Coordinates of C-alpha atoms and ligand atoms in Angstrom, one line a residue:
M1399 CA 27.6 -6.2 -5.8
K1400 CA 25.8 -9.2 -7.3
V1401 CA 22.1 -9.1 -6.6
L1402 CA 19.5 -11.8 -6.6
V1403 CA 15.7 -10.7 -6.8
V1404 CA 13.4 -13.5 -5.6
G1405 CA 10.0 -13.4 -7.4
S1406 CA 8.5 -13.1 -10.9
G1407 CA 6.0 -10.4 -10.9
G1408 CA 5.7 -6.8 -11.7
R1409 CA 7.2 -5.5 -8.6
E1410 CA 10.2 -7.8 -9.1
H1411 CA 10.7 -6.5 -12.6
A1412 CA 10.7 -3.1 -11.2
L1413 CA 13.3 -4.0 -8.5
A1414 CA 15.5 -5.9 -11.1
W1415 CA 15.3 -2.9 -13.4
K1416 CA 16.4 -0.6 -10.7
F1417 CA 19.3 -2.7 -9.8
A1418 CA 20.4 -3.0 -13.3
R1419 CA 20.8 0.9 -13.4
D1420 CA 22.4 0.8 -9.8
P1421 CA 26.0 2.0 -9.9
E1422 CA 26.7 -0.2 -6.8
V1423 CA 25.6 -3.3 -8.8
Q1424 CA 27.5 -5.3 -11.4
E1425 CA 25.1 -8.1 -12.0
V1426 CA 21.5 -8.8 -11.4
F1427 CA 19.9 -12.3 -11.2
A1428 CA 16.3 -13.2 -10.6
A1429 CA 14.7 -16.5 -9.4
P1430 CA 12.7 -17.5 -11.1
G1431 CA 12.1 -14.2 -12.9
S1432 CA 10.1 -14.0 -16.1
A1433 CA 10.4 -13.5 -19.8
G1434 CA 10.0 -9.8 -19.0
I1435 CA 12.6 -9.7 -16.3
A1436 CA 15.0 -11.5 -18.6
R1437 CA 15.5 -8.3 -20.2
V1438 CA 17.2 -6.8 -17.1
A1439 CA 18.4 -9.8 -15.2
R1440 CA 19.8 -13.4 -15.6
C1441 CA 16.8 -15.5 -14.6
M1442 CA 17.5 -18.8 -12.9
S1443 CA 14.8 -21.5 -12.8
V1444 CA 14.4 -21.7 -9.0
G1445 CA 10.9 -21.3 -7.8
V1446 CA 9.8 -19.0 -4.8
G1447 CA 8.6 -22.0 -2.8
D1448 CA 12.1 -23.8 -2.9
I1449 CA 13.8 -22.0 0.1
S1450 CA 16.7 -24.4 0.2
G1451 CA 17.2 -24.2 -3.5
L1452 CA 17.3 -20.5 -3.5
A1453 CA 19.9 -20.5 -0.6
G1454 CA 21.9 -23.0 -2.7
L1455 CA 21.7 -20.7 -5.7
A1456 CA 22.7 -17.5 -3.8
D1457 CA 25.7 -19.5 -2.4
E1458 CA 26.7 -20.9 -5.8
I1459 CA 26.6 -17.6 -7.7
G1460 CA 28.2 -15.8 -4.8
V1461 CA 25.5 -13.0 -4.5
D1462 CA 26.2 -10.1 -2.1
L1463 CA 22.6 -9.2 -1.6
T1464 CA 19.3 -11.1 -2.0
M1465 CA 16.1 -9.0 -2.3
V1466 CA 12.9 -11.0 -1.6
G1467 CA 9.8 -9.7 -3.4
P1468 CA 6.8 -11.6 -2.4
E1469 CA 5.3 -12.2 1.2
A1470 CA 4.8 -16.0 0.9
P1471 CA 8.6 -16.9 1.1
L1472 CA 9.1 -14.4 3.9
A1473 CA 6.3 -16.1 5.9
D1474 CA 7.9 -19.5 5.2
G1475 CA 11.3 -18.4 6.6
I1476 CA 13.5 -17.7 3.6
V1477 CA 15.3 -15.0 5.5
D1478 CA 16.0 -17.4 8.5
E1479 CA 17.4 -20.0 6.1
F1480 CA 19.6 -17.5 4.2
R1481 CA 20.9 -16.0 7.6
A1482 CA 21.7 -19.5 9.0
N1483 CA 23.8 -19.9 6.0
G1484 CA 25.7 -16.7 6.2
L1485 CA 23.9 -15.1 3.2
A1486 CA 23.0 -11.3 3.0
V1487 CA 19.4 -11.1 2.7
F1488 CA 16.9 -8.3 2.8
G1489 CA 13.6 -8.9 4.5
P1490 CA 12.2 -10.0 7.9
G1491 CA 12.4 -13.6 9.2
A1492 CA 9.3 -15.6 9.6
N1493 CA 8.5 -14.1 13.1
G1494 CA 8.5 -10.6 11.8
A1495 CA 6.7 -11.6 8.6
Q1496 CA 3.7 -12.5 11.0
L1497 CA 2.8 -8.8 10.7
E1498 CA 1.4 -9.8 7.3
S1499 CA 0.8 -13.4 7.7
S1500 CA -1.3 -13.1 10.7
K1501 CA -4.0 -10.2 11.1
A1502 CA -4.2 -11.2 14.8
F1503 CA -0.5 -10.9 15.5
S1504 CA -0.5 -7.6 13.6
K1505 CA -3.5 -6.2 15.5
D1506 CA -2.1 -7.3 18.9
L1507 CA 1.3 -5.6 18.1
L1508 CA -0.4 -2.5 17.0
V1509 CA -2.4 -2.1 20.2
E1510 CA 0.8 -2.9 22.3
A1511 CA 2.7 -0.3 20.3
G1512 CA 0.0 2.3 20.8
V1513 CA -0.4 2.7 17.0
P1514 CA -4.0 4.0 15.9
T1515 CA -6.1 1.3 14.4
A1516 CA -9.6 0.1 14.2
D1517 CA -11.4 -1.5 17.1
Y1518 CA -11.3 -5.2 16.8
R1519 CA -11.6 -8.6 18.4
E1520 CA -9.8 -11.9 17.4
L1521 CA -12.3 -14.7 17.2
S1522 CA -12.8 -18.3 16.4
D1523 CA -16.3 -18.9 17.7
P1524 CA -18.9 -18.1 15.0
A1525 CA -21.7 -17.0 17.7
E1526 CA -19.2 -14.7 19.5
A1527 CA -18.1 -13.2 16.1
Q1528 CA -21.7 -12.5 15.0
A1529 CA -22.5 -11.0 18.2
Y1530 CA -19.5 -8.7 18.1
A1531 CA -20.2 -7.6 14.5
R1532 CA -23.7 -6.5 15.9
E1533 CA -22.0 -4.6 18.7
L1534 CA -19.8 -2.7 16.3
G1535 CA -22.7 -1.9 13.9
F1536 CA -22.6 -1.9 10.1
P1537 CA -20.8 -1.6 7.9
C1538 CA -18.1 -3.8 9.6
V1539 CA -15.1 -5.7 8.4
V1540 CA -14.4 -9.4 8.6
K1541 CA -11.0 -10.6 8.0
A1542 CA -9.4 -14.1 7.7
D1543 CA -6.4 -14.3 10.1
G1544 CA -3.9 -15.9 7.6
L1545 CA -2.7 -15.1 4.2
A1546 CA -5.5 -15.2 1.6
A1547 CA -4.0 -13.8 -1.6
G1548 CA -5.8 -10.5 -0.9
K1549 CA -9.2 -12.0 -0.8
G1550 CA -9.6 -12.6 3.0
V1551 CA -11.2 -9.2 3.6
V1552 CA -15.0 -8.7 3.6
I1553 CA -16.8 -5.5 4.0
C1554 CA -20.1 -6.4 5.5
A1555 CA -23.0 -3.9 4.9
D1556 CA -25.4 -5.7 7.4
E1557 CA -26.1 -8.6 9.6
D1558 CA -26.7 -11.1 6.8
E1559 CA -23.5 -10.2 5.1
A1560 CA -21.6 -10.5 8.3
D1561 CA -23.1 -13.6 9.3
A1562 CA -22.4 -15.2 5.9
A1563 CA -18.7 -14.0 5.8
I1564 CA -18.2 -15.3 9.4
D1565 CA -19.7 -18.6 8.6
D1566 CA -17.9 -18.9 5.3
M1567 CA -14.6 -18.5 7.1
L1568 CA -15.0 -20.2 10.4
V1569 CA -17.5 -23.1 9.4
G1570 CA -17.0 -23.3 5.6
R1571 CA -13.3 -23.0 5.9
R1572 CA -13.1 -21.1 2.7
F1573 CA -9.6 -20.1 3.3
G1574 CA -8.6 -23.3 5.0
E1575 CA -6.6 -22.8 8.1
A1576 CA -5.9 -19.1 7.4
G1577 CA -9.6 -18.6 8.2
A1578 CA -9.7 -20.7 11.4
R1579 CA -9.3 -17.5 13.4
I1580 CA -10.8 -14.3 12.2
V1581 CA -10.6 -10.5 13.0
V1582 CA -13.9 -8.7 13.2
E1583 CA -13.2 -4.9 13.1
E1584 CA -14.6 -1.5 12.9
F1585 CA -15.1 0.1 9.4
L1586 CA -13.0 3.1 8.8
V1587 CA -13.8 5.8 6.5
G1588 CA -11.3 8.2 4.7
E1589 CA -8.6 8.1 2.0
E1590 CA -6.2 5.2 1.8
A1591 CA -2.5 5.6 1.2
S1592 CA 0.5 3.3 1.1
F1593 CA 3.3 4.2 3.4
M1594 CA 6.6 2.1 3.3
A1595 CA 9.8 2.5 5.3
L1596 CA 12.9 0.6 5.3
T1597 CA 14.2 -0.5 8.8
D1598 CA 17.3 -2.1 10.1
G1599 CA 15.3 -3.1 13.2
E1600 CA 16.5 0.1 15.1
T1601 CA 16.3 3.0 12.7
S1602 CA 13.7 3.6 10.0
L1603 CA 13.8 5.4 6.8
C1604 CA 10.6 6.6 5.3
L1605 CA 10.1 6.1 1.5
A1606 CA 7.9 8.4 -0.7
A1607 CA 4.3 7.7 -0.2
S1608 CA 2.2 6.3 -2.8
Q1609 CA -1.5 5.3 -3.4
D1610 CA -3.0 2.2 -5.3
H1611 CA -6.3 1.3 -6.7
K1612 CA -7.5 -1.9 -5.5
A1613 CA -10.8 -2.3 -7.2
I1614 CA -11.2 -3.7 -10.7
F1615 CA -13.3 -0.9 -12.3
D1616 CA -13.3 2.8 -12.6
G1617 CA -14.8 4.7 -9.7
D1618 CA -13.5 2.0 -7.3
R1619 CA -16.2 -0.4 -8.2
G1620 CA -16.2 -4.2 -8.4
P1621 CA -14.1 -6.8 -6.6
N1622 CA -10.7 -6.0 -5.1
T1623 CA -7.5 -7.0 -7.2
G1624 CA -3.9 -7.1 -6.1
G1625 CA -3.8 -3.5 -7.5
M1626 CA -4.9 -1.8 -10.8
G1627 CA -2.6 1.1 -10.6
A1628 CA -0.4 3.2 -8.4
Y1629 CA 1.0 6.7 -8.2
S1630 CA 3.7 8.6 -6.1
P1631 CA 3.7 11.0 -4.3
A1632 CA 0.3 10.8 -2.7
P1633 CA -0.9 14.4 -2.0
V1634 CA -2.8 13.2 1.0
V1635 CA 0.5 12.3 2.6
D1636 CA 2.2 15.7 3.0
E1637 CA 5.2 16.6 5.1
A1638 CA 3.1 16.8 8.3
M1639 CA 1.4 13.5 7.7
T1640 CA 4.7 11.9 6.9
E1641 CA 6.1 13.1 10.3
Q1642 CA 2.9 11.9 11.9
V1643 CA 3.2 8.3 10.5
R1644 CA 6.8 8.3 11.3
T1645 CA 6.5 9.2 14.9
R1646 CA 3.3 7.5 15.7
V1647 CA 3.1 4.4 13.4
I1648 CA 6.6 3.3 12.0
E1649 CA 8.8 4.0 15.0
P1650 CA 6.5 2.6 17.7
T1651 CA 6.0 -0.5 15.5
V1652 CA 9.7 -1.0 15.0
E1653 CA 10.2 -0.5 18.8
A1654 CA 7.5 -2.9 19.7
L1655 CA 9.1 -5.5 17.5
R1656 CA 12.4 -5.0 19.1
R1657 CA 10.9 -5.4 22.5
R1658 CA 9.5 -8.8 21.4
G1659 CA 13.0 -9.7 20.4
I1660 CA 12.1 -9.8 16.7
D1661 CA 15.0 -8.7 14.5
Y1662 CA 13.1 -7.0 11.9
C1663 CA 15.0 -6.1 8.6
G1664 CA 13.4 -4.9 5.5
V1665 CA 10.4 -3.0 4.3
L1666 CA 7.6 -2.2 6.8
Y1667 CA 4.4 -1.2 4.7
A1668 CA 1.7 0.4 6.5
G1669 CA -1.9 0.6 4.7
L1670 CA -3.2 3.6 6.0
M1671 CA -6.7 5.2 6.3
I1672 CA -6.4 8.9 6.7
Q1673 CA -9.4 11.1 8.0
K1674 CA -9.4 14.6 9.3
G1675 CA -5.6 14.7 9.5
E1676 CA -5.3 11.5 11.3
A1677 CA -3.7 8.2 10.0
K1678 CA -4.9 4.8 11.3
V1679 CA -3.3 1.5 10.1
L1680 CA -5.5 -0.8 8.1
E1681 CA -2.8 -3.5 7.8
Y1682 CA 0.8 -4.1 7.8
N1683 CA 2.7 -5.8 4.8
V1684 CA 6.3 -6.9 5.1
R1685 CA 7.4 -6.2 1.5
F1686 CA 7.1 -3.7 -1.2
G1687 CA 3.5 -3.1 -2.4
D1688 CA 2.8 -4.3 -6.0
P1689 CA 2.2 -2.1 -8.0
E1690 CA 3.3 0.7 -5.6
C1691 CA 6.9 -0.5 -6.1
Q1692 CA 6.8 0.1 -9.8
A1693 CA 5.8 3.7 -9.2
L1694 CA 8.5 4.2 -6.3
M1695 CA 11.3 2.8 -8.4
M1696 CA 10.8 5.3 -11.2
R1697 CA 11.2 8.1 -8.8
M1698 CA 14.0 6.8 -6.4
D1699 CA 17.4 8.5 -6.9
G1700 CA 20.6 6.7 -5.6
S1701 CA 21.3 3.1 -4.8
L1702 CA 18.5 0.8 -3.7
A1703 CA 21.3 -1.8 -3.2
A1704 CA 23.3 0.4 -0.8
A1705 CA 20.1 1.2 1.1
A1706 CA 19.2 -2.5 1.4
K1707 CA 22.7 -3.5 2.3
A1708 CA 22.8 -0.7 5.0
C1709 CA 19.6 -2.3 6.5
I1710 CA 21.2 -5.7 6.7
E1711 CA 24.3 -4.2 8.2
R1712 CA 22.2 -2.2 10.6
K1713 CA 23.8 1.1 9.1
L1714 CA 20.7 2.5 8.1
H1715 CA 21.1 5.7 10.1
K1716 CA 24.1 6.6 7.7
T1717 CA 21.8 6.1 4.7
K1718 CA 19.6 8.6 2.6
V1719 CA 17.4 8.0 -0.2
A1720 CA 16.3 10.9 -2.6
W1721 CA 13.3 11.1 -4.8
T1722 CA 13.0 13.0 -8.1
A1723 CA 10.5 15.9 -7.9
D1724 CA 8.4 14.1 -10.6
T1725 CA 5.3 12.3 -10.2
S1726 CA 5.1 8.7 -11.3
V1727 CA 2.2 6.4 -12.3
C1728 CA 1.8 2.8 -12.9
V1729 CA -1.3 1.7 -15.0
V1730 CA -2.0 -2.0 -14.9
M1731 CA -3.2 -3.7 -18.0
A1732 CA -5.0 -7.0 -16.9
S1733 CA -6.5 -10.1 -18.5
E1734 CA -10.2 -10.2 -19.3
G1735 CA -11.9 -11.8 -16.3
Y1736 CA -9.3 -11.0 -13.7
P1737 CA -9.6 -11.1 -10.7
G1738 CA -11.7 -14.2 -11.5
D1739 CA -10.8 -16.7 -14.1
Y1740 CA -9.0 -15.4 -17.2
P1741 CA -7.5 -16.9 -20.4
K1742 CA -3.8 -17.1 -20.9
G1743 CA -1.6 -17.3 -24.1
V1744 CA -3.3 -14.3 -25.9
P1745 CA -0.9 -12.6 -28.1
I1746 CA 0.0 -9.1 -27.1
N1747 CA 0.9 -6.3 -29.6
G1748 CA 3.0 -3.0 -29.0
I1749 CA 4.9 -3.5 -26.0
E1750 CA 8.2 -2.3 -27.6
E1751 CA 6.6 0.8 -29.1
A1752 CA 5.2 1.7 -25.6
D1753 CA 8.6 1.1 -24.0
A1754 CA 10.3 3.3 -26.5
L1755 CA 8.5 6.2 -25.3
D1756 CA 10.4 8.9 -23.3
G1757 CA 10.0 8.5 -19.5
V1758 CA 8.1 5.1 -19.7
E1759 CA 9.0 1.6 -18.6
V1760 CA 6.8 -1.2 -19.1
F1761 CA 7.1 -3.8 -16.2
H1762 CA 6.0 -7.3 -17.0
A1763 CA 3.7 -8.9 -14.3
G1764 CA 2.5 -12.0 -16.2
T1765 CA 3.7 -12.5 -19.7
A1766 CA 5.4 -15.3 -21.6
R1767 CA 7.3 -15.4 -25.0
D1768 CA 6.8 -18.0 -27.7
E1769 CA 9.3 -19.5 -30.0
Q1770 CA 9.0 -16.6 -32.5
G1771 CA 9.7 -14.0 -29.7
R1772 CA 6.0 -12.8 -29.6
W1773 CA 4.7 -11.7 -26.2
L1774 CA 1.7 -13.7 -24.7
T1775 CA -0.5 -13.0 -21.7
A1776 CA 0.4 -15.4 -18.8
G1777 CA -1.2 -14.0 -15.8
G1778 CA -4.2 -11.9 -14.3
R1779 CA -2.1 -8.7 -14.1
V1780 CA -0.1 -8.7 -17.3
L1781 CA 1.8 -5.3 -17.5
G1782 CA 2.5 -2.4 -15.3
V1783 CA 2.9 0.4 -17.8
T1784 CA 4.9 3.1 -15.7
A1785 CA 5.6 6.6 -16.5
R1786 CA 7.0 9.8 -14.9
G1787 CA 6.3 13.3 -15.6
K1788 CA 6.7 16.8 -14.1
D1789 CA 3.2 16.5 -12.5
M1790 CA 0.4 14.1 -12.3
R1791 CA -1.2 15.3 -15.5
A1792 CA 2.1 14.9 -17.5
A1793 CA 2.9 11.5 -15.9
L1794 CA -0.7 10.3 -16.7
D1795 CA -0.6 11.6 -20.3
R1796 CA 2.4 9.5 -20.9
A1797 CA 1.3 6.4 -19.2
Y1798 CA -2.0 6.3 -21.1
E1799 CA -0.3 7.2 -24.3
A1800 CA 1.8 4.1 -23.8
V1801 CA -1.1 2.0 -22.7
G1802 CA -2.8 3.0 -26.1
K1803 CA 0.0 1.4 -28.1
I1804 CA -0.5 -2.0 -26.4
S1805 CA -3.2 -4.2 -27.3
W1806 CA -4.6 -7.7 -27.0
K1807 CA -8.0 -9.3 -27.1
G1808 CA -9.8 -8.6 -23.9
A1809 CA -7.1 -6.3 -22.2
H1810 CA -8.6 -4.5 -19.2
V1811 CA -7.4 -1.1 -18.0
R1812 CA -8.7 1.3 -15.4
R1813 CA -9.0 4.8 -17.0
D1814 CA -9.2 6.7 -13.8
I1815 CA -5.9 6.1 -12.2
G1816 CA -4.6 8.9 -10.1
H1817 CA -7.9 10.7 -10.3
R1818 CA -7.8 11.7 -6.6
A1819 CA -4.6 13.3 -7.1
L1820 CA -5.7 15.5 -10.0
G1821 CA -8.2 17.7 -8.2
Ligands
LIG973 P1 -6.4 -5.3 4.0 O1 -5.9 -6.5 3.2 O2 -6.5 -5.5 5.5 O3 -5.6 -4.1 3.6 O4 -7.6 -4.9 3.5 C1 -7.9 -4.8 2.1 C2 -8.7 -3.5 1.7 O5 -10.0 -3.7 2.7 C3 -8.1 -2.3 2.4 O6 -7.3 -1.7 1.4 C4 -9.3 -1.4 2.6 O7 -9.8 -0.9 1.3 C5 -10.3 -2.4 3.1 N1 -10.3 -2.4 4.6 C6 -9.7 -3.2 5.4 N2 -10.0 -3.0 6.7 C7 -10.8 -1.9 6.7 C8 -11.4 -1.2 7.7 N3 -11.2 -1.4 9.0 N4 -12.3 -0.2 7.4 C9 -12.6 0.0 6.1 N5 -11.9 -0.6 5.0 C10 -11.1 -1.6 5.3
LIG974 N1 -0.9 -3.0 -3.8 C1 -1.1 -3.7 -2.4 C2 -0.3 -4.7 -1.9 O1 0.9 -4.9 -2.4 O2 -0.5 -5.3 -1.0

C-alpha cells in the first residue's frame, strides 16, 4: 500500500512512523508533514486546509489509503471530497465529524443513544444560560458549541465566573460563531481517561486505553493545553471498564449515528470521566488524540494500515489489533510561554542522542531545520519524547532519561507524567 498522512504534528509523526514499519505499507507520504516527519515519510507541500489540493495529490500519487490526523479538515469535509473522487480515506465525513465540531450535536446524540453524560442545556440567550448555571450550582461548566482549539471549555467556580464566561462567548463572541451557541453543563468529578475505538459504521474495535495530562504544570495546575503527556495502558480502564465502555458508550453511539443515516468510518474517541466504577462521556473527538496517539503507536502490534483499510471496506469484524504488554509514555517538551505566546526558532540540542536510546522515539510536534541541519523550535508543543518499558516505572525512566538529553533555552516539561498510574 501507498499511504498518505494528512497533518504535520506529533500525532501525524507517530502515525507516519507506524506506517513506515508496517509490513503492508511500501511507501509513506505526508502532507504537509514536517522536518521531523520527513525522516519517515516523503513530505508534499499541500496544507491541511487545501482539501481539493489534497484529493488531487492523493490521486496523482495513487495512494491506497489516506489517514487524516487533525479534526479541522474532517469537519470541513475532506472525507466527503475524497469519497466523491473514489479515494480510500480513513475518517468520518463532515456530518459525522460534528460529534467533535458541535458540542450541542454531540450532547444531543449522547442523550438519544442513552450514553451516560453530564446534565446540560444548549443555549444562546445569556440570561437563560446564567439562570441555568445557577440551577446546576457550582462549579459548573460552560462550553462553546464549535471548535475552539481546546480553549472553549471553562470550569466556573461561582456565579461571577459563570456570568463572565457566558458573556464572553455569547455577547463578546470571544470564539466568533463557534461560541454563538453554548452548552452549560453539570461538573463531573472522577478520573479522566481517553478511550478510542476504530469503527466502520457497524462494527467497532476498541483500542488500548490511555490517559493524557491537559494542564501545563505539574499537579494538573495552570491553563489547559493540547496535552503535555500521555501513557497507555490506563490502569483505571481495566477489563471490566473496557467492556462497560464498549457496550454502553461506543456501540450505542455507533448505532445512533447509523440511525441518523451517518456513515461513520474512522476513530471514535470518547473522553471519559470515571467515578466509582462508572464512566460518563465528557466529549467526543473524531480522530486520534494527540499525544495519546504517540503512546498508542508505540504499543500497537500488527498493521495499522490493514485495520484502517478494513474500516473503509466495512470489514472491521474480520480485524484484530494486538498490543504489547509494555507500558508506553509520551512526555511533551514545550516552548516557554505555551499555551500562551512563545518564541520560535530557538536551537534544540540532543534530539539524536535521545532518539538513539533503546525503546525511545522522539516524535516532532513543532520543529524546523535550518540550512546547517540544526533543529529549531517551531511550535508550542515541540517534541513528544516517547518510550516503552516493561512497566510504568521503566517506561518513565527511559522517557525522562531521553528528555534529559534534549535541551533548548526555555524548554518546559512536566515532571509528573504518569503519576496516577504509579501508585
Ligand atoms: P472537553 O473539550 O469537553 O473535553 O473539555 C476539556 C476538559 O475540560 C476535559 O478534559 C475536562 O478536564 C474538563 N471538563 C469538560 N467537561 C467537564 C465536566 N462536565 N465536568 C468536569 N470537567 C469537565
Ligand atoms: N489530547 C487530547 C486531544 O487530542 O483532544
